[in-house]
C-alpha cells in the first residue's frame, strides 16, 4: 500500500506541474475557479473496493478544484479504500449499508456545501471538466448538470450496457415525458437546494434514475454536458450486476411513476380494466338486448367486476394525485427556501472575472 501511495503522489505532482500548463483551457479553468473562490464545494465519491485507483481520483479532483473538499464514502469496502483515500487527502465517511444509493444518501445527509460534485471513485470520469461543469451551473442558473458519457473505446462499457442505457432513457421519456440522454451517468453537479430537497430513497444503482425523476417532478433547471468516459483501470471491477440492477432500475421507474404521476398510472390501469370489461361484457349486453335473458352469468360477473375495479383505479388515481400535488408543493417550498446558484454567484462577485 505504501508503494501505491508513493506512486500516486508522484503522479499527482506531475499532473500539478505539467498537466495544468498553458493554453486556453488553463485560462478558462483559472477563470472558473475564481468565480468559485468564496463557494464551499464538496466532491462526493461513493466507493466500494477501489483501493487501486481512489488515491489518483482524489488527487485529480484536488488538483482541478484546489479549494474543494473531497469526500470518499466508503461503502463497507473489504480492501484498503478508506486508508488510501484518507492518506491522499480525502475525508472518509463510512456507510455500512451496501449500495450506491445508501452511500449517496449518507453523503447528502452529512455534508454541508454550496456545490456538490458527485462522481465515481473508479477513475472513469473526466475530472478535468469539473470546474467547467460547476461554472455551467452558475452561469446558466441551473441546479443540476449531468455529464453525459461519450467514448470511442469498446471496452469502456460492458456488453449490452449501451443498448440498455438507450432503452432505459426511452422508458423514462415514455413514463415522464422528459428527455435525458444518459440517466445513468454518475458524474453530476448539484446546487445545495437540489441536494437538500432530494429524499434519496434508493439503495443501489437506481439512485441516478431517482435523481433524474426528482428534477423532472420539481421542474428543476438542469442541463446535460458531453464528457469523455474512460476505460476502467486495470485491476478494478465494475460493481454493477447487469440483470439484477437492470430489473431493480425498471421497478424503480414504475414505483416513481406511481409516486410522481399517479393519475396517469392508475388511469392507464383503469382504462385497461374497462377495455377488458367491455370486451367480455359486450356480447352479453347484445344478447340481453335481443332475448332479454342473461345466459352467461360468469361472463356477466367478470365484466361487472372488471368495470368496478376500473372505477376504483380511477378514484385511487384522483386521490393519490391530490396527495402528490400537496407533497410536491411542500417540496417546492423547501426548494425555494434555499439560495439559488444565481444568488450565490452574486453574493461575492470577483473583479475582473467577466461573469
Short mmCIF file of C-alpha atoms in Angstrom, two decimals:
data_model
loop_
_atom_site.label_atom_id
_atom_site.label_comp_id
_atom_site.label_asym_id
_atom_site.label_seq_id
_atom_site.Cartn_x
_atom_site.Cartn_y
_atom_site.Cartn_z
CA UNK A 1 0.00 0.00 0.00
CA UNK A 2 2.91 2.37 0.80
CA UNK A 3 4.35 1.94 -2.70
CA UNK A 4 0.90 2.57 -4.18
CA UNK A 5 0.59 5.83 -2.24
CA UNK A 6 4.07 6.98 -3.24
CA UNK A 7 3.30 6.26 -6.88
CA UNK A 8 0.02 8.15 -6.58
CA UNK A 9 1.66 11.19 -5.01
CA UNK A 10 4.30 11.29 -7.73
CA UNK A 11 1.65 11.11 -10.47
CA UNK A 12 -0.36 13.82 -8.67
CA UNK A 13 2.70 16.09 -8.59
CA UNK A 14 3.28 15.54 -12.32
CA UNK A 15 -0.31 16.48 -13.12
CA UNK A 16 0.02 19.59 -10.98
CA UNK A 17 3.14 20.78 -12.76
CA UNK A 18 2.67 19.68 -16.36
CA UNK A 19 -0.97 18.62 -16.75
CA UNK A 20 -2.27 22.10 -15.96
CA UNK A 21 0.03 24.02 -18.15
CA UNK A 22 -0.57 26.61 -20.82
CA UNK A 23 -3.31 27.23 -23.32
CA UNK A 24 -6.84 28.50 -23.36
CA UNK A 25 -8.13 25.61 -21.26
CA UNK A 26 -5.88 26.59 -18.37
CA UNK A 27 -7.08 30.20 -18.59
CA UNK A 28 -10.71 29.14 -18.60
CA UNK A 29 -10.09 26.76 -15.73
CA UNK A 30 -8.50 29.51 -13.60
CA UNK A 31 -11.29 31.92 -14.51
CA UNK A 32 -13.88 29.34 -13.46
CA UNK A 33 -12.09 28.73 -10.18
CA UNK A 34 -12.02 32.49 -9.41
CA UNK A 35 -15.80 32.55 -9.62
CA UNK A 36 -15.90 29.76 -7.05
CA UNK A 37 -13.35 31.14 -4.59
CA UNK A 38 -15.97 32.00 -1.97
CA UNK A 39 -18.07 28.91 -2.53
CA UNK A 40 -17.90 25.74 -0.49
CA UNK A 41 -17.50 22.87 -2.94
CA UNK A 42 -17.79 19.22 -1.98
CA UNK A 43 -16.63 16.40 -4.24
CA UNK A 44 -18.54 13.23 -3.32
CA UNK A 45 -17.03 9.89 -4.34
CA UNK A 46 -19.06 6.78 -3.38
CA UNK A 47 -16.66 3.82 -3.31
CA UNK A 48 -16.63 0.09 -2.80
CA UNK A 49 -13.26 -1.69 -3.07
CA UNK A 50 -11.47 0.96 -5.18
CA UNK A 51 -8.13 0.98 -3.35
CA UNK A 52 -6.22 0.58 -6.62
CA UNK A 53 -7.40 3.91 -8.08
CA UNK A 54 -9.08 6.03 -5.41
CA UNK A 55 -5.94 7.96 -4.47
CA UNK A 56 -5.47 9.06 -8.09
CA UNK A 57 -9.11 10.14 -8.31
CA UNK A 58 -8.87 12.14 -5.08
CA UNK A 59 -5.66 13.77 -6.24
CA UNK A 60 -7.13 14.62 -9.65
CA UNK A 61 -10.12 16.45 -8.20
CA UNK A 62 -7.98 18.29 -5.64
CA UNK A 63 -5.77 19.46 -8.50
CA UNK A 64 -8.51 20.87 -10.73
CA UNK A 65 -10.51 22.26 -7.77
CA UNK A 66 -7.91 23.31 -5.17
CA UNK A 67 -10.48 24.86 -2.84
CA UNK A 68 -12.83 21.88 -2.85
CA UNK A 69 -13.16 19.28 -0.12
CA UNK A 70 -13.09 15.71 -1.38
CA UNK A 71 -15.25 13.18 0.46
CA UNK A 72 -14.93 9.45 -0.08
CA UNK A 73 -17.99 7.49 1.02
CA UNK A 74 -16.61 4.08 1.88
CA UNK A 75 -19.47 1.67 1.24
CA UNK A 76 -18.28 -1.12 3.55
CA UNK A 77 -15.19 -1.90 1.46
CA UNK A 78 -13.19 -5.02 2.24
CA UNK A 79 -9.90 -3.63 0.91
CA UNK A 80 -7.84 -0.56 1.90
CA UNK A 81 -10.02 2.00 0.10
CA UNK A 82 -10.63 4.10 3.22
CA UNK A 83 -6.97 4.22 4.31
CA UNK A 84 -5.68 5.01 0.82
CA UNK A 85 -8.27 7.77 0.33
CA UNK A 86 -7.55 9.31 3.73
CA UNK A 87 -3.81 9.42 3.06
CA UNK A 88 -4.47 11.00 -0.34
CA UNK A 89 -6.18 13.91 1.42
CA UNK A 90 -9.86 12.96 1.36
CA UNK A 91 -12.33 13.00 4.23
CA UNK A 92 -13.70 9.48 4.58
CA UNK A 93 -17.28 8.77 5.62
CA UNK A 94 -18.43 5.21 6.24
CA UNK A 95 -21.74 3.71 5.15
CA UNK A 96 -22.32 0.16 6.36
CA UNK A 97 -25.41 -0.48 4.21
CA UNK A 98 -24.18 -1.70 0.84
CA UNK A 99 -25.43 0.04 -2.26
CA UNK A 100 -24.54 3.25 -4.08
CA UNK A 101 -27.87 4.81 -3.15
CA UNK A 102 -27.14 4.28 0.54
CA UNK A 103 -23.71 5.88 0.13
CA UNK A 104 -25.14 8.92 -1.68
CA UNK A 105 -27.84 9.30 0.97
CA UNK A 106 -25.22 9.34 3.71
CA UNK A 107 -23.18 11.94 1.81
CA UNK A 108 -26.12 14.26 1.20
CA UNK A 109 -27.14 13.99 4.87
CA UNK A 110 -23.70 14.57 6.35
CA UNK A 111 -22.05 17.08 4.01
CA UNK A 112 -22.79 20.81 4.04
CA UNK A 113 -21.73 22.74 0.94
CA UNK A 114 -22.83 25.26 -1.68
CA UNK A 115 -21.95 22.99 -4.59
CA UNK A 116 -21.86 19.19 -4.73
CA UNK A 117 -19.93 17.27 -7.37
CA UNK A 118 -20.75 13.58 -7.50
CA UNK A 119 -18.52 11.14 -9.37
CA UNK A 120 -17.47 7.52 -9.14
CA UNK A 121 -14.25 6.51 -7.45
CA UNK A 122 -13.12 4.26 -10.31
CA UNK A 123 -11.42 6.93 -12.44
CA UNK A 124 -13.73 6.54 -15.44
CA UNK A 125 -14.96 10.16 -15.41
CA UNK A 126 -13.10 13.17 -16.79
CA UNK A 127 -12.04 15.17 -13.73
CA UNK A 128 -10.62 17.96 -15.91
CA UNK A 129 -14.17 19.06 -16.75
CA UNK A 130 -15.22 19.54 -13.12
CA UNK A 131 -14.63 23.31 -12.97
CA UNK A 132 -16.37 23.79 -16.30
CA UNK A 133 -19.40 21.79 -15.12
CA UNK A 134 -19.66 23.91 -11.97
CA UNK A 135 -19.28 27.10 -13.97
CA UNK A 136 -22.02 25.90 -16.34
CA UNK A 137 -24.32 25.53 -13.36
CA UNK A 138 -23.63 29.06 -12.09
CA UNK A 139 -23.59 30.82 -15.46
CA UNK A 140 -26.89 29.28 -16.57
CA UNK A 141 -28.62 29.36 -13.16
CA UNK A 142 -29.05 25.58 -13.06
CA UNK A 143 -29.50 23.21 -10.16
CA UNK A 144 -28.16 20.06 -11.81
CA UNK A 145 -25.61 19.48 -14.55
CA UNK A 146 -25.28 15.94 -15.89
CA UNK A 147 -22.01 14.92 -17.53
CA UNK A 148 -23.12 12.57 -20.29
CA UNK A 149 -20.70 9.80 -21.17
CA UNK A 150 -19.10 9.56 -24.62
CA UNK A 151 -16.37 7.14 -25.59
CA UNK A 152 -14.81 5.64 -28.69
CA UNK A 153 -13.49 2.66 -26.78
CA UNK A 154 -15.44 -0.58 -26.95
CA UNK A 155 -14.13 -1.58 -23.53
CA UNK A 156 -15.49 1.41 -21.58
CA UNK A 157 -18.97 -0.12 -21.47
CA UNK A 158 -19.68 -3.73 -20.66
CA UNK A 159 -21.50 -5.77 -23.29
CA UNK A 160 -25.09 -4.66 -23.74
CA UNK A 161 -24.86 -1.68 -21.38
CA UNK A 162 -25.00 0.95 -24.14
CA UNK A 163 -28.18 -0.57 -25.57
CA UNK A 164 -29.59 -0.86 -22.06
CA UNK A 165 -28.84 2.80 -21.45
CA UNK A 166 -30.68 3.79 -24.64
CA UNK A 167 -33.64 1.58 -23.71
CA UNK A 168 -33.99 2.94 -20.17
CA UNK A 169 -33.69 6.53 -21.41
CA UNK A 170 -36.57 5.80 -23.78
CA UNK A 171 -38.61 4.24 -20.95
CA UNK A 172 -38.03 7.30 -18.77
CA UNK A 173 -39.09 9.59 -21.60
CA UNK A 174 -42.24 7.50 -22.16
CA UNK A 175 -43.21 7.44 -18.48
CA UNK A 176 -42.33 11.00 -17.52
CA UNK A 177 -42.34 12.92 -20.80
CA UNK A 178 -38.85 14.38 -20.37
CA UNK A 179 -35.78 13.61 -22.42
CA UNK A 180 -32.48 12.63 -20.81
CA UNK A 181 -29.78 11.05 -22.94
CA UNK A 182 -27.80 9.46 -20.09
CA UNK A 183 -29.84 8.92 -16.93
CA UNK A 184 -27.23 6.51 -15.57
CA UNK A 185 -24.36 9.00 -15.54
CA UNK A 186 -22.84 9.13 -12.07
CA UNK A 187 -20.96 12.36 -12.80
CA UNK A 188 -23.19 15.27 -11.80
CA UNK A 189 -23.05 18.71 -10.24
CA UNK A 190 -25.80 19.84 -7.87
CA UNK A 191 -26.77 23.02 -6.12
CA UNK A 192 -27.36 22.95 -2.39
CA UNK A 193 -31.10 23.40 -2.80
CA UNK A 194 -31.27 20.35 -5.07
CA UNK A 195 -29.42 18.16 -2.60
CA UNK A 196 -31.31 19.30 0.49
CA UNK A 197 -34.72 18.64 -1.09
CA UNK A 198 -33.77 15.28 -2.62
CA UNK A 199 -35.14 12.40 -0.50
CA UNK A 200 -32.60 9.77 -1.69
CA UNK A 201 -34.79 6.73 -1.10
CA UNK A 202 -32.97 4.38 -3.50
CA UNK A 203 -30.47 1.88 -2.15
CA UNK A 204 -28.45 0.84 -5.20
CA UNK A 205 -27.53 1.92 -8.72
CA UNK A 206 -31.08 3.15 -9.30
CA UNK A 207 -30.07 6.34 -7.45
CA UNK A 208 -29.26 8.11 -10.74
CA UNK A 209 -32.77 7.38 -12.00
CA UNK A 210 -34.24 8.84 -8.83
CA UNK A 211 -32.10 11.97 -9.25
CA UNK A 212 -33.39 12.48 -12.79
CA UNK A 213 -37.03 11.92 -11.81
CA UNK A 214 -36.65 14.34 -8.88
CA UNK A 215 -35.52 17.02 -11.33
CA UNK A 216 -38.49 16.27 -13.58
CA UNK A 217 -41.03 16.32 -10.75
CA UNK A 218 -39.78 19.58 -9.28
CA UNK A 219 -39.29 21.32 -12.61
CA UNK A 220 -35.67 21.91 -11.68
CA UNK A 221 -33.48 23.59 -14.33
CA UNK A 222 -30.80 21.19 -15.50
CA UNK A 223 -28.55 20.57 -18.47
CA UNK A 224 -26.51 17.75 -19.97
CA UNK A 225 -22.89 18.37 -20.95
CA UNK A 226 -20.95 15.80 -23.01
CA UNK A 227 -17.75 14.47 -21.42
CA UNK A 228 -15.27 11.70 -22.11
CA UNK A 229 -15.82 8.34 -20.43
CA UNK A 230 -12.63 6.35 -19.84
CA UNK A 231 -11.94 2.65 -19.60
CA UNK A 232 -11.70 1.17 -16.14
CA UNK A 233 -8.19 0.94 -14.76
CA UNK A 234 -6.51 -2.44 -14.73
CA UNK A 235 -7.24 -4.39 -11.57
CA UNK A 236 -10.64 -2.78 -10.95
CA UNK A 237 -14.01 -4.45 -11.41
CA UNK A 238 -17.45 -2.94 -12.06
CA UNK A 239 -19.90 -3.47 -9.20
CA UNK A 240 -22.95 -3.26 -11.49
CA UNK A 241 -24.86 -6.54 -11.90
CA UNK A 242 -26.41 -6.25 -15.34
CA UNK A 243 -29.66 -8.18 -14.95
CA UNK A 244 -30.28 -7.73 -11.24
CA UNK A 245 -29.64 -3.99 -11.25
CA UNK A 246 -31.44 -3.54 -14.57
CA UNK A 247 -34.54 -5.15 -13.09
CA UNK A 248 -34.28 -3.01 -9.96
CA UNK A 249 -33.96 0.14 -12.07
CA UNK A 250 -37.08 -0.79 -14.06
CA UNK A 251 -39.03 -1.41 -10.86
CA UNK A 252 -37.79 1.91 -9.50
CA UNK A 253 -39.11 3.71 -12.58
CA UNK A 254 -42.54 2.11 -12.11
CA UNK A 255 -42.53 2.97 -8.40
CA UNK A 256 -41.53 6.57 -9.11
CA UNK A 257 -44.26 6.73 -11.74
CA UNK A 258 -46.74 5.79 -9.03
CA UNK A 259 -45.37 8.48 -6.71
CA UNK A 260 -44.89 11.27 -9.26
CA UNK A 261 -47.68 10.68 -11.80
CA UNK A 262 -50.30 8.53 -10.02
CA UNK A 263 -53.22 9.81 -12.10
CA UNK A 264 -51.55 8.79 -15.35
CA UNK A 265 -50.59 5.37 -13.97
CA UNK A 266 -53.93 4.47 -12.41
CA UNK A 267 -55.88 5.94 -15.34
CA UNK A 268 -53.93 3.63 -17.64
CA UNK A 269 -54.68 0.65 -15.39
CA UNK A 270 -58.34 1.69 -15.19
CA UNK A 271 -58.51 2.05 -18.96
CA UNK A 272 -57.14 -1.46 -19.49
CA UNK A 273 -59.62 -2.91 -16.98
CA UNK A 274 -62.51 -1.02 -18.58
CA UNK A 275 -61.47 -2.28 -22.01
CA UNK A 276 -61.39 -5.89 -20.78
CA UNK A 277 -64.77 -5.40 -19.15
CA UNK A 278 -66.30 -4.16 -22.39
CA UNK A 279 -64.63 -6.95 -24.35
CA UNK A 280 -66.16 -9.60 -22.11
CA UNK A 281 -69.45 -7.84 -21.43
CA UNK A 282 -70.36 -6.54 -24.90
CA UNK A 283 -71.59 -9.93 -26.22
CA UNK A 284 -73.63 -10.40 -23.04
CA UNK A 285 -75.25 -6.98 -23.44
CA UNK A 286 -76.03 -7.60 -27.12
CA UNK A 287 -77.55 -11.00 -26.30
CA UNK A 288 -79.63 -9.46 -23.49
CA UNK A 289 -80.99 -6.74 -25.78
CA UNK A 290 -82.01 -9.38 -28.29
CA UNK A 291 -83.51 -12.01 -25.93
CA UNK A 292 -83.99 -10.20 -22.60
CA UNK A 293 -82.16 -13.06 -20.90
CA UNK A 294 -78.67 -13.39 -19.40
CA UNK A 295 -77.44 -16.92 -20.07
CA UNK A 296 -73.70 -16.36 -19.45
CA UNK A 297 -73.64 -15.49 -15.76
CA UNK A 298 -69.85 -15.96 -15.27
CA UNK A 299 -69.08 -13.54 -18.13
CA UNK A 300 -71.55 -11.04 -16.70
CA UNK A 301 -69.98 -11.24 -13.24
CA UNK A 302 -66.47 -10.95 -14.69
CA UNK A 303 -67.38 -7.92 -16.81
CA UNK A 304 -69.10 -6.18 -13.90
CA UNK A 305 -66.17 -6.91 -11.56
CA UNK A 306 -63.63 -5.55 -14.03
CA UNK A 307 -65.66 -2.37 -14.51
CA UNK A 308 -65.87 -1.89 -10.73
CA UNK A 309 -62.10 -2.36 -10.45
CA UNK A 310 -61.65 0.15 -13.27
CA UNK A 311 -63.72 2.72 -11.38
CA UNK A 312 -61.75 2.04 -8.18
CA UNK A 313 -58.49 2.53 -10.11
CA UNK A 314 -59.64 5.91 -11.45
CA UNK A 315 -60.74 7.06 -7.99
CA UNK A 316 -57.42 5.87 -6.50
CA UNK A 317 -55.56 7.90 -9.11
CA UNK A 318 -57.56 11.02 -8.28
CA UNK A 319 -56.90 10.66 -4.54
CA UNK A 320 -53.19 9.94 -4.94
CA UNK A 321 -52.84 12.78 -7.44
CA UNK A 322 -54.17 15.21 -4.82
CA UNK A 323 -51.73 13.84 -2.24
CA UNK A 324 -48.86 14.06 -4.71
CA UNK A 325 -49.78 17.65 -5.52
CA UNK A 326 -49.66 18.64 -1.85
CA UNK A 327 -46.36 16.80 -1.37
CA UNK A 328 -44.84 18.46 -4.43
CA UNK A 329 -45.93 21.91 -3.22
CA UNK A 330 -44.21 21.29 0.13
CA UNK A 331 -41.04 20.07 -1.56
CA UNK A 332 -41.11 23.05 -3.89
CA UNK A 333 -41.42 25.48 -0.98
CA UNK A 334 -38.47 23.78 0.75
CA UNK A 335 -36.53 24.02 -2.50
CA UNK A 336 -37.25 27.74 -2.79
CA UNK A 337 -36.19 28.34 0.81
CA UNK A 338 -32.55 27.71 -0.18
CA UNK A 339 -30.43 30.21 -2.06
CA UNK A 340 -30.21 29.71 -5.81
CA UNK A 341 -26.93 29.37 -7.73
CA UNK A 342 -27.59 32.85 -9.13
CA UNK A 343 -27.80 34.32 -5.62
CA UNK A 344 -24.63 32.51 -4.61
CA UNK A 345 -22.82 33.79 -7.67
CA UNK A 346 -23.87 37.39 -6.97
CA UNK A 347 -23.09 37.11 -3.27
CA UNK A 348 -19.41 37.97 -3.59
CA UNK A 349 -18.55 38.91 -7.20
CA UNK A 350 -14.92 38.76 -8.18
CA UNK A 351 -13.47 41.71 -10.04
CA UNK A 352 -12.16 41.06 -13.50
CA UNK A 353 -13.89 37.73 -13.82
CA UNK A 354 -16.10 38.86 -16.66
CA UNK A 355 -19.06 36.78 -15.50
#
